[in-house]
Short mmCIF file of C-alpha atoms in Angstrom, two decimals:
data_model
loop_
_atom_site.label_atom_id
_atom_site.label_comp_id
_atom_site.label_asym_id
_atom_site.label_seq_id
_atom_site.Cartn_x
_atom_site.Cartn_y
_atom_site.Cartn_z
CA UNK A 565 136.97 15.38 24.64
CA UNK A 566 137.02 16.28 20.99
CA UNK A 567 137.60 19.93 20.12
CA UNK A 568 138.76 22.34 17.45
CA UNK A 569 140.99 25.36 17.98
CA UNK A 570 140.86 27.96 15.29
CA UNK A 571 142.90 31.04 14.56
CA UNK A 572 141.44 34.19 16.08
CA UNK A 573 140.25 36.87 13.75
CA UNK A 574 139.35 39.16 12.27
CA UNK A 575 141.71 38.87 9.32
CA UNK A 576 141.98 41.66 6.77
CA UNK A 577 143.86 41.10 3.52
CA UNK A 578 144.34 42.94 0.27
CA UNK A 579 143.03 41.35 -2.90
CA UNK A 580 145.41 38.72 -4.35
CA UNK A 581 147.15 38.17 -1.01
CA UNK A 582 147.90 34.70 0.33
CA UNK A 583 145.53 33.38 2.98
CA UNK A 584 146.21 30.95 5.80
CA UNK A 585 143.71 30.24 8.56
CA UNK A 586 145.06 27.88 11.18
CA UNK A 587 143.03 25.04 12.63
CA UNK A 588 144.18 22.35 15.05
CA UNK A 589 142.11 19.61 16.59
CA UNK A 590 141.97 17.21 19.50
CA UNK A 591 140.23 13.90 18.93
CA UNK A 592 140.43 10.22 19.66
CA UNK A 593 140.54 7.97 16.65
CA UNK A 594 140.35 9.28 13.12
CA UNK A 595 137.84 12.10 12.74
CA UNK A 596 136.72 13.75 9.52
CA UNK A 597 137.65 17.40 9.13
CA UNK A 598 135.74 20.18 7.39
CA UNK A 599 135.91 23.82 6.47
CA UNK A 600 132.59 25.63 6.23
CA UNK A 601 132.11 29.19 4.96
CA UNK A 602 129.35 31.58 5.98
CA UNK A 603 128.77 34.62 3.80
CA UNK A 604 127.02 37.62 5.38
CA UNK A 605 123.35 36.90 6.10
CA UNK A 606 123.56 33.30 4.92
CA UNK A 607 123.81 29.77 6.28
CA UNK A 608 126.90 27.58 6.28
CA UNK A 609 128.24 26.12 3.07
CA UNK A 610 130.64 23.21 2.98
CA UNK A 611 133.87 24.48 1.46
CA UNK A 612 136.00 21.34 1.61
CA UNK A 613 136.58 18.22 3.64
CA UNK A 614 139.08 15.45 4.34
CA UNK A 615 138.27 12.09 5.86
CA UNK A 616 141.67 10.56 6.52
CA UNK A 617 145.26 11.48 7.20
CA UNK A 618 147.17 13.11 4.32
CA UNK A 619 143.96 13.74 2.38
CA UNK A 620 143.84 17.16 0.73
CA UNK A 621 140.48 18.83 0.36
CA UNK A 622 140.16 21.54 -2.28
CA UNK A 623 137.45 23.76 -3.70
CA UNK A 624 137.25 27.21 -5.32
CA UNK A 625 141.01 27.68 -4.98
CA UNK A 626 141.00 26.83 -1.27
CA UNK A 627 142.98 23.87 0.04
CA UNK A 628 143.53 22.12 3.35
CA UNK A 629 145.55 19.00 4.18
CA UNK A 630 144.69 16.62 7.02
CA UNK A 631 147.92 16.37 9.03
CA UNK A 632 147.66 13.74 11.74
CA UNK A 633 151.21 14.25 12.98
CA UNK A 634 150.51 17.91 13.79
CA UNK A 635 146.72 17.44 14.31
CA UNK A 636 146.11 20.32 11.92
CA UNK A 637 143.86 21.22 9.00
CA UNK A 638 144.96 24.70 7.95
CA UNK A 639 143.00 26.48 5.24
CA UNK A 640 145.00 28.15 2.43
CA UNK A 641 144.31 30.11 -0.71
CA UNK A 642 146.95 31.52 -2.98
CA UNK A 643 145.14 34.67 -4.11
CA UNK A 644 142.07 35.92 -2.28
CA UNK A 645 139.28 37.95 -3.85
CA UNK A 646 136.85 40.46 -2.39
CA UNK A 647 134.13 37.82 -2.82
CA UNK A 648 135.96 35.56 -0.34
CA UNK A 649 135.02 37.91 2.51
CA UNK A 650 133.12 35.69 4.94
CA UNK A 651 133.42 33.79 8.19
CA UNK A 652 135.26 30.48 7.99
CA UNK A 653 134.58 27.63 10.42
CA UNK A 654 136.79 24.63 10.93
CA UNK A 655 134.84 21.58 12.12
CA UNK A 656 135.47 18.03 13.24
CA UNK A 657 133.23 15.01 13.18
CA UNK A 658 134.26 11.88 15.08
CA UNK A 659 134.26 8.62 13.18
CA UNK A 660 131.23 7.42 15.12
CA UNK A 661 127.93 9.26 15.00
CA UNK A 662 127.55 12.70 13.56
CA UNK A 663 128.31 15.17 16.28
CA UNK A 664 130.05 18.24 14.93
CA UNK A 665 132.60 20.26 16.84
CA UNK A 666 133.01 23.73 15.38
CA UNK A 667 135.87 26.12 15.86
CA UNK A 668 135.05 29.67 16.92
CA UNK A 669 135.13 30.98 13.35
CA UNK A 670 137.52 33.39 11.62
CA UNK A 671 136.16 36.49 9.96
CA UNK A 672 137.97 37.38 6.73
CA UNK A 673 137.66 40.73 4.99
CA UNK A 674 139.36 41.21 1.63
CA UNK A 675 139.84 44.80 0.50
CA UNK A 676 140.33 45.87 -3.12
CA UNK B 1128 118.26 18.86 -5.65
CA UNK B 1129 121.03 19.44 -3.12
CA UNK B 1130 119.32 22.15 -1.18
CA UNK B 1131 117.97 22.61 2.31
CA UNK B 1132 115.27 25.28 2.42
CA UNK B 1133 114.06 27.18 5.45
CA UNK B 1134 111.06 29.42 5.96
CA UNK B 1135 110.54 32.11 6.93
CA UNK B 1136 113.78 33.96 6.26
CA UNK B 1137 113.05 36.49 9.00
CA UNK B 1138 110.67 36.30 11.95
CA UNK B 1139 109.82 38.87 14.61
CA UNK B 1140 107.70 37.68 17.51
CA UNK B 1141 106.58 38.80 20.92
CA UNK B 1142 107.24 36.80 24.07
CA UNK B 1143 103.63 35.58 24.19
CA UNK B 1144 103.42 34.49 20.55
CA UNK B 1145 103.48 30.99 19.12
CA UNK B 1146 105.28 30.55 15.84
CA UNK B 1147 106.95 27.78 13.84
CA UNK B 1148 110.06 27.47 11.73
CA UNK B 1149 110.06 25.10 8.80
CA UNK B 1150 112.88 23.17 7.13
CA UNK B 1151 112.67 20.98 4.07
CA UNK B 1152 115.08 18.80 2.10
CA UNK B 1153 114.55 16.52 -0.88
CA UNK B 1154 117.90 14.77 -0.94
CA UNK B 1155 116.58 11.61 0.72
CA UNK B 1156 118.54 12.39 3.87
CA UNK B 1157 117.40 10.57 7.00
CA UNK B 1158 119.09 12.76 9.63
CA UNK B 1159 118.06 16.36 10.27
CA UNK B 1160 119.34 18.91 12.74
CA UNK B 1161 118.44 22.22 14.36
CA UNK B 1162 121.20 24.61 15.35
CA UNK B 1163 121.12 28.00 17.05
CA UNK B 1164 123.74 30.57 16.07
CA UNK B 1165 124.37 33.84 17.89
CA UNK B 1166 126.25 36.65 16.21
CA UNK B 1167 129.95 35.99 15.69
CA UNK B 1168 129.67 32.51 17.25
CA UNK B 1169 129.68 29.00 15.82
CA UNK B 1170 126.41 27.08 15.52
CA UNK B 1171 125.24 25.25 18.65
CA UNK B 1172 123.44 21.96 18.22
CA UNK B 1173 119.88 21.87 19.58
CA UNK B 1174 118.21 18.72 18.25
CA UNK B 1175 118.95 15.74 16.02
CA UNK B 1176 116.36 13.60 14.29
CA UNK B 1177 117.37 10.26 12.86
CA UNK B 1178 114.81 8.38 10.76
CA UNK B 1179 112.10 10.77 12.00
CA UNK B 1180 112.85 9.99 15.65
CA UNK B 1181 114.36 12.48 18.07
CA UNK B 1182 117.77 11.10 18.95
CA UNK B 1183 119.50 14.08 20.56
CA UNK B 1184 118.11 16.96 22.61
CA UNK B 1185 120.95 19.12 23.88
CA UNK B 1186 119.11 20.19 27.04
CA UNK B 1187 117.09 22.74 25.10
CA UNK B 1188 114.36 24.60 27.05
CA UNK B 1189 110.84 23.30 26.49
CA UNK B 1190 109.77 26.57 24.88
CA UNK B 1191 111.45 25.07 21.78
CA UNK B 1192 109.56 22.03 20.49
CA UNK B 1193 110.84 20.13 17.46
CA UNK B 1194 108.74 17.98 15.18
CA UNK B 1195 109.61 15.74 12.24
CA UNK B 1196 106.37 14.90 10.40
CA UNK B 1197 108.16 12.99 7.63
CA UNK B 1198 111.62 12.31 6.31
CA UNK B 1199 111.74 15.55 4.29
CA UNK B 1200 110.34 18.01 6.77
CA UNK B 1201 111.50 19.38 10.11
CA UNK B 1202 109.67 21.96 12.19
CA UNK B 1203 110.64 23.96 15.25
CA UNK B 1204 107.69 25.23 17.26
CA UNK B 1205 108.32 28.31 19.37
CA UNK B 1206 106.31 29.46 22.37
CA UNK B 1207 106.93 31.96 25.16
CA UNK B 1208 110.40 32.81 23.95
CA UNK B 1209 112.73 35.24 25.66
CA UNK B 1210 114.68 38.11 24.03
CA UNK B 1211 117.91 36.11 24.53
CA UNK B 1212 116.49 33.50 22.14
CA UNK B 1213 116.97 35.96 19.29
CA UNK B 1214 119.45 34.31 16.91
CA UNK B 1215 119.88 32.68 13.52
CA UNK B 1216 118.29 29.22 13.52
CA UNK B 1217 119.91 26.83 11.10
CA UNK B 1218 118.60 23.54 9.83
CA UNK B 1219 120.91 20.88 8.42
CA UNK B 1220 120.61 17.38 7.02
CA UNK B 1221 122.87 14.45 6.31
CA UNK B 1222 122.47 11.15 4.52
CA UNK B 1223 122.05 9.44 7.85
CA UNK B 1224 123.34 9.87 11.36
CA UNK B 1225 126.52 7.87 10.69
CA UNK B 1226 127.44 9.88 7.59
CA UNK B 1227 129.15 13.01 8.72
CA UNK B 1228 128.75 15.57 5.92
CA UNK B 1229 126.00 18.00 6.81
CA UNK B 1230 124.19 20.30 4.39
CA UNK B 1231 122.93 23.54 5.90
CA UNK B 1232 119.97 25.72 5.03
CA UNK B 1233 120.16 29.54 4.85
CA UNK B 1234 118.64 29.96 8.30
CA UNK B 1235 115.79 31.89 9.87
CA UNK B 1236 116.74 35.15 11.57
CA UNK B 1237 114.55 35.28 14.70
CA UNK B 1238 114.01 38.42 16.76
CA UNK B 1239 112.07 38.16 20.03
CA UNK B 1240 110.72 41.45 21.35
#
């Protein structure tokens, strides 16, 4: 069945460091891929998405590219800030219906 | 308005109480969802409503009873809950069930004593 495997956390980085959070998926067909962010005490916010192979999603300095050949959708940011401290979820939605498959989440802490 | 609102923000209830969670969206979305999220875990789908009809129930115990009175409103009625039901309950909506971008509310933090 469809699934998402996400990099284990927690991740601790210094401010202005480079961030990569790995996400790989298993799916039949051509799913859509998402990164959601959850700040402490809040709900999930859509960070970025990609709906087909080679699409690059980007938002707030974060980027992820839909790589069908490696079944990956890694999240990157060139220079993290303290305000980026949150839990990041990679998610997959098959191209039929609207079931979501979430990864386990990666907790990021950015220290000044 | 691109917001999903949820009330209350926090709820503490005893195992014999009856309470309700409320979710509202005014984006014209026709699919709405309830999720349960335990600490440090991803959200788990509970229910899906599509065009005000229940289309998915993920084998949720009957002490959770969803209701969709209209296309903007989604309720979750709670009765005889257990302490292990304590969690963050998230509501989400999407344009319709075939459109896969979901918008989430801030959640209700539920504590069952």
